[in-house]
Amino acid sequence: EKLKNKNVLLLEEITQRKAAEAKLKETLRQLQTAQKQIIAKEKLAYLGTLTSGIAHELCNPLNFIQNFAQLSTDLVDELMEELTLESNKMEPEKVEEFQEIINDIKQNSDSIYQHGKRAEKIIKGMVRHAQIDQNSWQYSDIHNMLNESLQLACKKLWEKENVPMKIKTNYDESISKIKLSFSDMFQAFMNIIDNSCYALKTQLELQEAANQDFNPILSIQTYNLGGKVEIHIYDNGIGINSTIKDKIFNPFFTTKSPGEGVGLGLSLVHQIIVGQHHGSIKVETQAGKYAEFIIEIPMTNSTNFLPEED
């Protein structure tokens, strides 16, 4: 009887130890997750500070460029007026030649000024995003965030790679502002769109090498589903192979060439949308044809999932 009792006690102790070990493992997992989130937040905070500093330093020379471009335009206008007044004293061929040169200078000055204004807009956008508290949740316009993400993520393809990309947007205007972590969600949108741009660029290179016509398309649509917002981000790029589809949200998994990515982009996207905002993200794709990311974000974030305050 004593032996039986000891066996029962031993079994209970083993059960309790296993339960304690399981609880310890779960606590360790939660701590590791929290550590990763803290590291990511610190990196974003540092990046925000660095961005603000760089943007501030760029603003001064940019202002000079814009001011001198505007001044050059004004001087060219005055020069054209003087040429018109003195044209009767000059040969017609010379007058026409000078007018062409002056017009070229004016067009160049106008182009410098316009590109300067665009650069100013981009820098102001960078500063605005950098100044936002990384831990703050605020009411935000999803459509404005998507538009700004498009501008920044696709800029390289438009200006440096000269990819003739067509962008389509179809937004559900019944969607009101949603309370969310602005900087984190903006980063998630940027990462997804950046992946789409990479897929389109790669597809274009493949089709050109095969002497095939290709029209790159990036499409974004939103839907109001009542208690949540659904966002579709589609591209007709290289798509995702079915053998790796389930791995794309894993940390450090990437299909990009060395130096082009470390595989944290979509992992961070999943963490922000699913872990932080209690939403969902999935991808529908066909290799060589298209990829479409489908995101759902609860509108109840404003009350149910706000971070606890100390």
PDB file of C-alpha atoms in Angstrom:
ATOM      1  CA  GLU A   1       0.000   0.000   0.000  1.00  0.00           C
ATOM      2  CA  LYS A   2       2.841   2.354   0.873  1.00  0.00           C
ATOM      3  CA  LEU A   3       4.511   1.617  -2.454  1.00  0.00           C
ATOM      4  CA  LYS A   4       1.270   2.364  -4.253  1.00  0.00           C
ATOM      5  CA  ASN A   5       0.934   5.692  -2.457  1.00  0.00           C
ATOM      6  CA  LYS A   6       4.516   6.575  -3.310  1.00  0.00           C
ATOM      7  CA  ASN A   7       3.869   5.784  -6.956  1.00  0.00           C
ATOM      8  CA  VAL A   8       0.803   8.031  -6.922  1.00  0.00           C
ATOM      9  CA  LEU A   9       2.784  10.863  -5.330  1.00  0.00           C
ATOM     10  CA  LEU A  10       5.628  10.338  -7.795  1.00  0.00           C
ATOM     11  CA  LEU A  11       3.196  10.426 -10.716  1.00  0.00           C
ATOM     12  CA  GLU A  12       1.643  13.627  -9.390  1.00  0.00           C
ATOM     13  CA  GLU A  13       5.086  15.174  -8.991  1.00  0.00           C
ATOM     14  CA  ILE A  14       6.065  14.191 -12.538  1.00  0.00           C
ATOM     15  CA  THR A  15       2.803  15.652 -13.872  1.00  0.00           C
ATOM     16  CA  GLN A  16       3.376  18.887 -11.954  1.00  0.00           C
ATOM     17  CA  ARG A  17       6.954  19.113 -13.209  1.00  0.00           C
ATOM     18  CA  LYS A  18       5.855  18.590 -16.805  1.00  0.00           C
ATOM     19  CA  ALA A  19       3.210  21.286 -16.387  1.00  0.00           C
ATOM     20  CA  ALA A  20       5.806  23.613 -14.866  1.00  0.00           C
ATOM     21  CA  GLU A  21       8.241  22.876 -17.711  1.00  0.00           C
ATOM     22  CA  ALA A  22       5.533  23.569 -20.292  1.00  0.00           C
ATOM     23  CA  LYS A  23       4.679  26.830 -18.547  1.00  0.00           C
ATOM     24  CA  LEU A  24       8.368  27.742 -18.392  1.00  0.00           C
ATOM     25  CA  LYS A  25       8.788  27.034 -22.117  1.00  0.00           C
ATOM     26  CA  GLU A  26       5.761  29.190 -22.927  1.00  0.00           C
ATOM     27  CA  THR A  27       7.086  32.009 -20.728  1.00  0.00           C
ATOM     28  CA  LEU A  28      10.479  31.748 -22.446  1.00  0.00           C
ATOM     29  CA  ARG A  29       8.793  31.870 -25.858  1.00  0.00           C
ATOM     30  CA  GLN A  30       6.858  34.983 -24.834  1.00  0.00           C
ATOM     31  CA  LEU A  31      10.045  36.618 -23.534  1.00  0.00           C
ATOM     32  CA  GLN A  32      11.875  35.857 -26.789  1.00  0.00           C
ATOM     33  CA  THR A  33       8.979  37.318 -28.788  1.00  0.00           C
ATOM     34  CA  ALA A  34       8.954  40.415 -26.587  1.00  0.00           C
ATOM     35  CA  GLN A  35      12.729  40.746 -26.977  1.00  0.00           C
ATOM     36  CA  LYS A  36      12.420  40.613 -30.766  1.00  0.00           C
ATOM     37  CA  GLN A  37       9.692  43.264 -30.681  1.00  0.00           C
ATOM     38  CA  ILE A  38      11.791  45.530 -28.458  1.00  0.00           C
ATOM     39  CA  ILE A  39      14.807  45.177 -30.761  1.00  0.00           C
ATOM     40  CA  ALA A  40      12.649  45.930 -33.799  1.00  0.00           C
ATOM     41  CA  LYS A  41      11.171  48.983 -32.039  1.00  0.00           C
ATOM     42  CA  GLU A  42      14.625  50.259 -31.076  1.00  0.00           C
ATOM     43  CA  LYS A  43      15.827  49.865 -34.651  1.00  0.00           C
ATOM     44  CA  LEU A  44      12.794  51.743 -35.967  1.00  0.00           C
ATOM     45  CA  ALA A  45      13.280  54.485 -33.363  1.00  0.00           C
ATOM     46  CA  TYR A  46      16.946  54.885 -34.309  1.00  0.00           C
ATOM     47  CA  LEU A  47      16.045  54.894 -37.991  1.00  0.00           C
ATOM     48  CA  GLY A  48      13.471  57.607 -37.313  1.00  0.00           C
ATOM     49  CA  THR A  49      16.033  59.799 -35.542  1.00  0.00           C
ATOM     50  CA  LEU A  50      18.589  59.224 -38.296  1.00  0.00           C
ATOM     51  CA  THR A  51      16.023  60.018 -40.989  1.00  0.00           C
ATOM     52  CA  SER A  52      15.040  63.287 -39.310  1.00  0.00           C
ATOM     53  CA  GLY A  53      18.676  64.367 -39.096  1.00  0.00           C
ATOM     54  CA  ILE A  54      19.450  63.523 -42.715  1.00  0.00           C
ATOM     55  CA  ALA A  55      16.246  65.190 -43.920  1.00  0.00           C
ATOM     56  CA  HIS A  56      17.107  68.369 -42.008  1.00  0.00           C
ATOM     57  CA  GLU A  57      20.589  68.482 -43.561  1.00  0.00           C
ATOM     58  CA  LEU A  58      19.143  67.974 -47.048  1.00  0.00           C
ATOM     59  CA  CYS A  59      16.595  70.770 -46.700  1.00  0.00           C
ATOM     60  CA  ASN A  60      19.163  73.592 -46.641  1.00  0.00           C
ATOM     61  CA  PRO A  61      20.953  72.856 -49.956  1.00  0.00           C
ATOM     62  CA  LEU A  62      17.609  71.930 -51.498  1.00  0.00           C
ATOM     63  CA  ASN A  63      16.219  75.362 -50.626  1.00  0.00           C
ATOM     64  CA  PHE A  64      19.206  76.988 -52.342  1.00  0.00           C
ATOM     65  CA  ILE A  65      18.656  74.844 -55.446  1.00  0.00           C
ATOM     66  CA  GLN A  66      14.997  75.839 -55.650  1.00  0.00           C
ATOM     67  CA  ASN A  67      15.682  79.520 -54.999  1.00  0.00           C
ATOM     68  CA  PHE A  68      18.450  79.754 -57.597  1.00  0.00           C
ATOM     69  CA  ALA A  69      16.352  77.829 -60.127  1.00  0.00           C
ATOM     70  CA  GLN A  70      13.513  80.307 -59.608  1.00  0.00           C
ATOM     71  CA  LEU A  71      15.950  83.217 -59.867  1.00  0.00           C
ATOM     72  CA  SER A  72      17.377  81.802 -63.105  1.00  0.00           C
ATOM     73  CA  THR A  73      13.862  81.559 -64.544  1.00  0.00           C
ATOM     74  CA  ASP A  74      13.180  85.198 -63.657  1.00  0.00           C
ATOM     75  CA  LEU A  75      16.486  86.311 -65.195  1.00  0.00           C
ATOM     76  CA  VAL A  76      15.747  84.360 -68.367  1.00  0.00           C
ATOM     77  CA  ASP A  77      12.369  86.101 -68.650  1.00  0.00           C
ATOM     78  CA  GLU A  78      14.111  89.476 -68.338  1.00  0.00           C
ATOM     79  CA  LEU A  79      16.698  88.434 -70.906  1.00  0.00           C
ATOM     80  CA  MET A  80      13.958  87.430 -73.340  1.00  0.00           C
ATOM     81  CA  GLU A  81      12.306  90.821 -72.914  1.00  0.00           C
ATOM     82  CA  GLU A  82      15.603  92.585 -73.633  1.00  0.00           C
ATOM     83  CA  LEU A  83      16.160  90.409 -76.682  1.00  0.00           C
ATOM     84  CA  THR A  84      12.713  91.313 -77.993  1.00  0.00           C
ATOM     85  CA  LEU A  85      13.474  95.026 -77.583  1.00  0.00           C
ATOM     86  CA  GLU A  86      16.859  94.732 -79.314  1.00  0.00           C
ATOM     87  CA  SER A  87      15.831  92.236 -81.996  1.00  0.00           C
ATOM     88  CA  ASN A  88      15.459  94.949 -84.680  1.00  0.00           C
ATOM     89  CA  LYS A  89      19.193  95.636 -84.394  1.00  0.00           C
ATOM     90  CA  MET A  90      20.181  91.997 -84.948  1.00  0.00           C
ATOM     91  CA  GLU A  91      20.074  89.514 -87.774  1.00  0.00           C
ATOM     92  CA  PRO A  92      16.866  87.394 -87.715  1.00  0.00           C
ATOM     93  CA  GLU A  93      18.876  84.170 -87.673  1.00  0.00           C
ATOM     94  CA  LYS A  94      20.807  85.310 -84.595  1.00  0.00           C
ATOM     95  CA  VAL A  95      17.609  86.377 -82.843  1.00  0.00           C
ATOM     96  CA  GLU A  96      16.053  82.973 -83.470  1.00  0.00           C
ATOM     97  CA  GLU A  97      19.205  81.199 -82.274  1.00  0.00           C
ATOM     98  CA  PHE A  98      19.317  83.234 -79.048  1.00  0.00           C
ATOM     99  CA  GLN A  99      15.621  82.634 -78.437  1.00  0.00           C
ATOM    100  CA  GLU A 100      16.098  78.872 -78.730  1.00  0.00           C
ATOM    101  CA  ILE A 101      19.023  78.942 -76.291  1.00  0.00           C
ATOM    102  CA  ILE A 102      17.090  81.103 -73.827  1.00  0.00           C
ATOM    103  CA  ASN A 103      14.052  78.826 -74.056  1.00  0.00           C
ATOM    104  CA  ASP A 104      16.251  75.787 -73.366  1.00  0.00           C
ATOM    105  CA  ILE A 105      17.724  77.491 -70.296  1.00  0.00           C
ATOM    106  CA  LYS A 106      14.233  78.388 -69.076  1.00  0.00           C
ATOM    107  CA  GLN A 107      12.999  74.814 -69.522  1.00  0.00           C
ATOM    108  CA  ASN A 108      16.020  73.453 -67.661  1.00  0.00           C
ATOM    109  CA  SER A 109      15.509  75.922 -64.808  1.00  0.00           C
ATOM    110  CA  ASP A 110      11.829  75.022 -64.591  1.00  0.00           C
ATOM    111  CA  SER A 111      12.698  71.306 -64.516  1.00  0.00           C
ATOM    112  CA  ILE A 112      15.245  71.844 -61.731  1.00  0.00           C
ATOM    113  CA  TYR A 113      12.671  73.777 -59.722  1.00  0.00           C
ATOM    114  CA  GLN A 114       9.923  71.164 -60.212  1.00  0.00           C
ATOM    115  CA  HIS A 115      12.224  68.266 -59.286  1.00  0.00           C
ATOM    116  CA  GLY A 116      13.342  70.279 -56.276  1.00  0.00           C
ATOM    117  CA  LYS A 117       9.721  70.690 -55.176  1.00  0.00           C
ATOM    118  CA  ARG A 118       9.184  66.961 -55.555  1.00  0.00           C
ATOM    119  CA  ALA A 119      12.292  66.209 -53.505  1.00  0.00           C
ATOM    120  CA  GLU A 120      11.040  68.649 -50.862  1.00  0.00           C
ATOM    121  CA  LYS A 121       7.715  66.803 -50.715  1.00  0.00           C
ATOM    122  CA  ILE A 122       9.481  63.457 -50.282  1.00  0.00           C
ATOM    123  CA  ILE A 123      11.729  64.814 -47.518  1.00  0.00           C
ATOM    124  CA  LYS A 124       8.777  66.349 -45.673  1.00  0.00           C
ATOM    125  CA  GLY A 125       7.036  62.983 -45.882  1.00  0.00           C
ATOM    126  CA  MET A 126      10.109  61.267 -44.435  1.00  0.00           C
ATOM    127  CA  VAL A 127      10.258  63.759 -41.570  1.00  0.00           C
ATOM    128  CA  ARG A 128       6.544  63.386 -40.874  1.00  0.00           C
ATOM    129  CA  HIS A 129       6.851  59.607 -40.578  1.00  0.00           C
ATOM    130  CA  ALA A 130      10.056  59.827 -38.539  1.00  0.00           C
ATOM    131  CA  GLN A 131       8.527  62.227 -36.012  1.00  0.00           C
ATOM    132  CA  ILE A 132       5.658  59.900 -35.172  1.00  0.00           C
ATOM    133  CA  ASP A 133       6.056  58.126 -31.841  1.00  0.00           C
ATOM    134  CA  GLN A 134       6.942  54.542 -32.655  1.00  0.00           C
ATOM    135  CA  ASN A 135       4.667  53.288 -29.865  1.00  0.00           C
ATOM    136  CA  SER A 136       1.742  55.621 -30.573  1.00  0.00           C
ATOM    137  CA  TRP A 137      -1.570  54.459 -31.934  1.00  0.00           C
ATOM    138  CA  GLN A 138      -3.623  57.046 -33.760  1.00  0.00           C
ATOM    139  CA  TYR A 139      -6.578  57.349 -36.095  1.00  0.00           C
ATOM    140  CA  SER A 140      -5.164  57.050 -39.605  1.00  0.00           C
ATOM    141  CA  ASP A 141      -6.460  57.133 -43.167  1.00  0.00           C
ATOM    142  CA  ILE A 142      -5.593  53.749 -44.695  1.00  0.00           C
ATOM    143  CA  HIS A 143      -5.865  55.114 -48.236  1.00  0.00           C
ATOM    144  CA  ASN A 144      -3.427  57.974 -47.615  1.00  0.00           C
ATOM    145  CA  MET A 145      -0.998  55.481 -46.095  1.00  0.00           C
ATOM    146  CA  LEU A 146      -1.269  53.219 -49.145  1.00  0.00           C
ATOM    147  CA  ASN A 147      -0.766  56.133 -51.554  1.00  0.00           C
ATOM    148  CA  GLU A 148       2.329  57.372 -49.715  1.00  0.00           C
ATOM    149  CA  SER A 149       3.695  53.822 -49.527  1.00  0.00           C
ATOM    150  CA  LEU A 150       3.251  53.528 -53.295  1.00  0.00           C
ATOM    151  CA  GLN A 151       5.103  56.785 -53.914  1.00  0.00           C
ATOM    152  CA  LEU A 152       8.086  55.820 -51.768  1.00  0.00           C
ATOM    153  CA  ALA A 153       8.309  52.110 -52.611  1.00  0.00           C
ATOM    154  CA  CYS A 154       7.896  52.548 -56.379  1.00  0.00           C
ATOM    155  CA  LYS A 155      10.124  55.620 -56.707  1.00  0.00           C
ATOM    156  CA  LYS A 156      13.234  53.572 -57.564  1.00  0.00           C
ATOM    157  CA  LEU A 157      11.443  51.689 -60.349  1.00  0.00           C
ATOM    158  CA  TRP A 158       9.999  54.864 -61.831  1.00  0.00           C
ATOM    159  CA  GLU A 159      13.092  57.047 -61.738  1.00  0.00           C
ATOM    160  CA  LYS A 160      16.151  54.744 -61.746  1.00  0.00           C
ATOM    161  CA  GLU A 161      14.974  51.543 -63.398  1.00  0.00           C
ATOM    162  CA  ASN A 162      12.576  53.247 -65.858  1.00  0.00           C
ATOM    163  CA  VAL A 163      10.024  50.461 -65.421  1.00  0.00           C
ATOM    164  CA  PRO A 164       6.805  51.463 -67.268  1.00  0.00           C
ATOM    165  CA  MET A 165       4.574  50.338 -64.422  1.00  0.00           C
ATOM    166  CA  LYS A 166       0.820  50.912 -64.393  1.00  0.00           C
ATOM    167  CA  ILE A 167      -0.721  51.505 -60.971  1.00  0.00           C
ATOM    168  CA  LYS A 168      -4.418  50.967 -60.311  1.00  0.00           C
ATOM    169  CA  THR A 169      -6.212  51.885 -57.083  1.00  0.00           C
ATOM    170  CA  ASN A 170      -9.830  51.205 -56.204  1.00  0.00           C
ATOM    171  CA  TYR A 171     -10.615  52.378 -52.689  1.00  0.00           C
ATOM    172  CA  ASP A 172     -13.820  51.846 -50.716  1.00  0.00           C
ATOM    173  CA  GLU A 173     -14.629  55.397 -49.629  1.00  0.00           C
ATOM    174  CA  SER A 174     -16.946  54.148 -46.870  1.00  0.00           C
ATOM    175  CA  ILE A 175     -13.876  53.152 -44.842  1.00  0.00           C
ATOM    176  CA  SER A 176     -13.301  55.664 -42.055  1.00  0.00           C
ATOM    177  CA  LYS A 177     -10.087  56.260 -40.145  1.00  0.00           C
ATOM    178  CA  ILE A 178      -8.835  53.326 -38.093  1.00  0.00           C
ATOM    179  CA  LYS A 179      -6.847  53.536 -34.894  1.00  0.00           C
ATOM    180  CA  LEU A 180      -3.586  51.667 -35.373  1.00  0.00           C
ATOM    181  CA  SER A 181       0.153  51.912 -34.944  1.00  0.00           C
ATOM    182  CA  PHE A 182       0.810  54.286 -37.842  1.00  0.00           C
ATOM    183  CA  SER A 183       4.550  53.823 -38.290  1.00  0.00           C
ATOM    184  CA  ASP A 184       4.402  50.036 -38.015  1.00  0.00           C
ATOM    185  CA  MET A 185       1.482  49.622 -40.415  1.00  0.00           C
ATOM    186  CA  PHE A 186       3.107  52.055 -42.845  1.00  0.00           C
ATOM    187  CA  GLN A 187       6.241  49.893 -42.726  1.00  0.00           C
ATOM    188  CA  ALA A 188       4.132  46.794 -43.426  1.00  0.00           C
ATOM    189  CA  PHE A 189       2.542  48.384 -46.504  1.00  0.00           C
ATOM    190  CA  MET A 190       5.959  49.553 -47.704  1.00  0.00           C
ATOM    191  CA  ASN A 191       7.437  46.057 -47.402  1.00  0.00           C
ATOM    192  CA  ILE A 192       4.597  44.388 -49.317  1.00  0.00           C
ATOM    193  CA  ILE A 193       4.632  46.970 -52.123  1.00  0.00           C
ATOM    194  CA  ASP A 194       8.428  46.818 -52.299  1.00  0.00           C
ATOM    195  CA  ASN A 195       8.173  43.048 -52.838  1.00  0.00           C
ATOM    196  CA  SER A 196       5.619  43.639 -55.599  1.00  0.00           C
ATOM    197  CA  CYS A 197       7.948  46.133 -57.284  1.00  0.00           C
ATOM    198  CA  TYR A 198      10.816  43.632 -57.128  1.00  0.00           C
ATOM    199  CA  ALA A 199       8.585  40.927 -58.657  1.00  0.00           C
ATOM    200  CA  LEU A 200       7.533  43.263 -61.481  1.00  0.00           C
ATOM    201  CA  LYS A 201      11.114  44.316 -62.219  1.00  0.00           C
ATOM    202  CA  THR A 202      12.260  40.680 -62.318  1.00  0.00           C
ATOM    203  CA  GLN A 203       9.360  39.682 -64.563  1.00  0.00           C
ATOM    204  CA  LEU A 204      10.121  42.560 -66.940  1.00  0.00           C
ATOM    205  CA  GLU A 205      13.765  41.482 -67.211  1.00  0.00           C
ATOM    206  CA  LEU A 206      12.746  37.871 -67.914  1.00  0.00           C
ATOM    207  CA  GLN A 207      10.214  38.855 -70.573  1.00  0.00           C
ATOM    208  CA  GLU A 208      12.618  41.271 -72.268  1.00  0.00           C
ATOM    209  CA  ALA A 209      15.287  38.556 -72.369  1.00  0.00           C
ATOM    210  CA  ALA A 210      12.738  36.298 -74.089  1.00  0.00           C
ATOM    211  CA  ASN A 211      11.677  39.121 -76.462  1.00  0.00           C
ATOM    212  CA  GLN A 212       8.173  39.054 -75.003  1.00  0.00           C
ATOM    213  CA  ASP A 213       5.925  42.062 -74.391  1.00  0.00           C
ATOM    214  CA  PHE A 214       5.059  42.727 -70.760  1.00  0.00           C
ATOM    215  CA  ASN A 215       2.991  45.445 -69.100  1.00  0.00           C
ATOM    216  CA  PRO A 216       3.776  45.650 -65.356  1.00  0.00           C
ATOM    217  CA  ILE A 217       0.650  46.227 -63.255  1.00  0.00           C
ATOM    218  CA  LEU A 218       0.350  46.931 -59.539  1.00  0.00           C
ATOM    219  CA  SER A 219      -3.187  47.109 -58.186  1.00  0.00           C
ATOM    220  CA  ILE A 220      -4.520  48.003 -54.722  1.00  0.00           C
ATOM    221  CA  GLN A 221      -8.151  47.605 -53.672  1.00  0.00           C
ATOM    222  CA  THR A 222      -9.866  48.071 -50.309  1.00  0.00           C
ATOM    223  CA  TYR A 223     -13.176  46.737 -49.009  1.00  0.00           C
ATOM    224  CA  ASN A 224     -15.265  47.627 -45.973  1.00  0.00           C
ATOM    225  CA  LEU A 225     -16.363  44.313 -44.442  1.00  0.00           C
ATOM    226  CA  GLY A 226     -18.157  45.888 -41.515  1.00  0.00           C
ATOM    227  CA  GLY A 227     -16.016  44.969 -38.538  1.00  0.00           C
ATOM    228  CA  LYS A 228     -12.809  44.879 -40.540  1.00  0.00           C
ATOM    229  CA  VAL A 229     -11.054  46.321 -43.581  1.00  0.00           C
ATOM    230  CA  GLU A 230      -9.769  44.092 -46.369  1.00  0.00           C
ATOM    231  CA  ILE A 231      -6.852  45.212 -48.541  1.00  0.00           C
ATOM    232  CA  HIS A 232      -5.765  43.495 -51.768  1.00  0.00           C
ATOM    233  CA  ILE A 233      -2.284  44.247 -53.164  1.00  0.00           C
ATOM    234  CA  TYR A 234      -1.828  42.579 -56.569  1.00  0.00           C
ATOM    235  CA  ASP A 235       1.008  42.452 -59.087  1.00  0.00           C
ATOM    236  CA  ASN A 236       1.463  40.494 -62.317  1.00  0.00           C
ATOM    237  CA  GLY A 237       5.107  39.799 -61.560  1.00  0.00           C
ATOM    238  CA  ILE A 238       6.956  36.512 -61.169  1.00  0.00           C
ATOM    239  CA  GLY A 239       4.589  35.167 -58.520  1.00  0.00           C
ATOM    240  CA  ILE A 240       5.596  32.712 -55.792  1.00  0.00           C
ATOM    241  CA  ASN A 241       6.427  29.052 -56.273  1.00  0.00           C
ATOM    242  CA  SER A 242       4.025  26.710 -54.449  1.00  0.00           C
ATOM    243  CA  THR A 243       6.961  24.937 -52.767  1.00  0.00           C
ATOM    244  CA  ILE A 244       7.959  28.079 -50.862  1.00  0.00           C
ATOM    245  CA  LYS A 245       4.582  29.781 -50.454  1.00  0.00           C
ATOM    246  CA  ASP A 246       4.234  28.612 -46.836  1.00  0.00           C
ATOM    247  CA  LYS A 247       7.721  29.877 -45.939  1.00  0.00           C
ATOM    248  CA  ILE A 248       7.556  33.500 -47.110  1.00  0.00           C
ATOM    249  CA  PHE A 249       6.561  34.856 -43.681  1.00  0.00           C
ATOM    250  CA  ASN A 250       9.390  32.995 -41.915  1.00  0.00           C
ATOM    251  CA  PRO A 251      12.252  35.143 -40.559  1.00  0.00           C
ATOM    252  CA  PHE A 252      15.340  35.296 -42.816  1.00  0.00           C
ATOM    253  CA  PHE A 253      13.620  33.519 -45.709  1.00  0.00           C
ATOM    254  CA  THR A 254      14.218  35.321 -48.999  1.00  0.00           C
ATOM    255  CA  THR A 255      14.299  34.558 -52.708  1.00  0.00           C
ATOM    256  CA  LYS A 256      16.242  37.714 -53.520  1.00  0.00           C
ATOM    257  CA  SER A 257      19.862  37.703 -54.623  1.00  0.00           C
ATOM    258  CA  PRO A 258      22.580  38.228 -51.980  1.00  0.00           C
ATOM    259  CA  GLY A 259      22.751  41.890 -50.996  1.00  0.00           C
ATOM    260  CA  GLU A 260      19.183  42.636 -52.082  1.00  0.00           C
ATOM    261  CA  GLY A 261      17.381  41.359 -49.010  1.00  0.00           C
ATOM    262  CA  VAL A 262      17.879  39.505 -45.730  1.00  0.00           C
ATOM    263  CA  GLY A 263      14.400  38.003 -45.473  1.00  0.00           C
ATOM    264  CA  LEU A 264      12.961  40.124 -42.666  1.00  0.00           C
ATOM    265  CA  GLY A 265      10.466  42.165 -44.705  1.00  0.00           C
ATOM    266  CA  LEU A 266       7.480  39.801 -44.865  1.00  0.00           C
ATOM    267  CA  SER A 267       8.290  38.351 -41.443  1.00  0.00           C
ATOM    268  CA  LEU A 268       7.944  41.845 -39.992  1.00  0.00           C
ATOM    269  CA  VAL A 269       4.750  42.367 -42.018  1.00  0.00           C
ATOM    270  CA  HIS A 270       3.229  39.243 -40.455  1.00  0.00           C
ATOM    271  CA  GLN A 271       4.269  40.318 -36.974  1.00  0.00           C
ATOM    272  CA  ILE A 272       2.740  43.792 -37.410  1.00  0.00           C
ATOM    273  CA  ILE A 273      -0.547  42.730 -39.015  1.00  0.00           C
ATOM    274  CA  VAL A 274      -1.202  39.462 -37.156  1.00  0.00           C
ATOM    275  CA  GLY A 275       0.710  39.779 -33.896  1.00  0.00           C
ATOM    276  CA  GLN A 276       0.297  43.489 -33.229  1.00  0.00           C
ATOM    277  CA  HIS A 277      -3.034  44.356 -34.880  1.00  0.00           C
ATOM    278  CA  HIS A 278      -4.773  40.963 -34.576  1.00  0.00           C
ATOM    279  CA  GLY A 279      -5.453  40.912 -38.298  1.00  0.00           C
ATOM    280  CA  SER A 280      -4.643  38.348 -40.960  1.00  0.00           C
ATOM    281  CA  ILE A 281      -2.568  38.130 -44.122  1.00  0.00           C
ATOM    282  CA  LYS A 282      -2.480  35.501 -46.852  1.00  0.00           C
ATOM    283  CA  VAL A 283      -1.201  35.302 -50.398  1.00  0.00           C
ATOM    284  CA  GLU A 284      -2.820  33.921 -53.521  1.00  0.00           C
ATOM    285  CA  THR A 285      -0.349  33.327 -56.316  1.00  0.00           C
ATOM    286  CA  GLN A 286       0.614  31.467 -59.447  1.00  0.00           C
ATOM    287  CA  ALA A 287       4.296  31.131 -60.256  1.00  0.00           C
ATOM    288  CA  GLY A 288       5.244  33.202 -63.278  1.00  0.00           C
ATOM    289  CA  LYS A 289       1.845  34.924 -63.371  1.00  0.00           C
ATOM    290  CA  TYR A 290       0.868  36.970 -60.329  1.00  0.00           C
ATOM    291  CA  ALA A 291       0.822  37.389 -56.551  1.00  0.00           C
ATOM    292  CA  GLU A 292      -1.950  38.948 -54.474  1.00  0.00           C
ATOM    293  CA  PHE A 293      -1.588  39.712 -50.781  1.00  0.00           C
ATOM    294  CA  ILE A 294      -4.911  39.853 -48.942  1.00  0.00           C
ATOM    295  CA  ILE A 295      -4.845  41.692 -45.625  1.00  0.00           C
ATOM    296  CA  GLU A 296      -7.608  42.017 -43.048  1.00  0.00           C
ATOM    297  CA  ILE A 297      -7.392  44.595 -40.258  1.00  0.00           C
ATOM    298  CA  PRO A 298     -10.046  44.717 -37.501  1.00  0.00           C
ATOM    299  CA  MET A 299     -11.681  48.091 -36.964  1.00  0.00           C
ATOM    300  CA  THR A 300     -11.950  47.158 -33.282  1.00  0.00           C
ATOM    301  CA  ASN A 301      -8.242  47.888 -32.802  1.00  0.00           C
ATOM    302  CA  SER A 302      -9.313  51.271 -31.468  1.00  0.00           C
ATOM    303  CA  THR A 303     -10.738  49.732 -28.277  1.00  0.00           C
ATOM    304  CA  ASN A 304      -9.724  46.110 -27.882  1.00  0.00           C
ATOM    305  CA  PHE A 305      -6.078  45.834 -28.829  1.00  0.00           C
ATOM    306  CA  LEU A 306      -4.398  49.032 -27.704  1.00  0.00           C
ATOM    307  CA  PRO A 307      -1.070  48.431 -25.949  1.00  0.00           C
ATOM    308  CA  GLU A 308      -1.303  48.542 -22.170  1.00  0.00           C
ATOM    309  CA  GLU A 309       0.105  51.634 -20.504  1.00  0.00           C
ATOM    310  CA  ASP A 310       2.396  51.446 -17.519  1.00  0.00           C
TER     311      ASP A 310
END
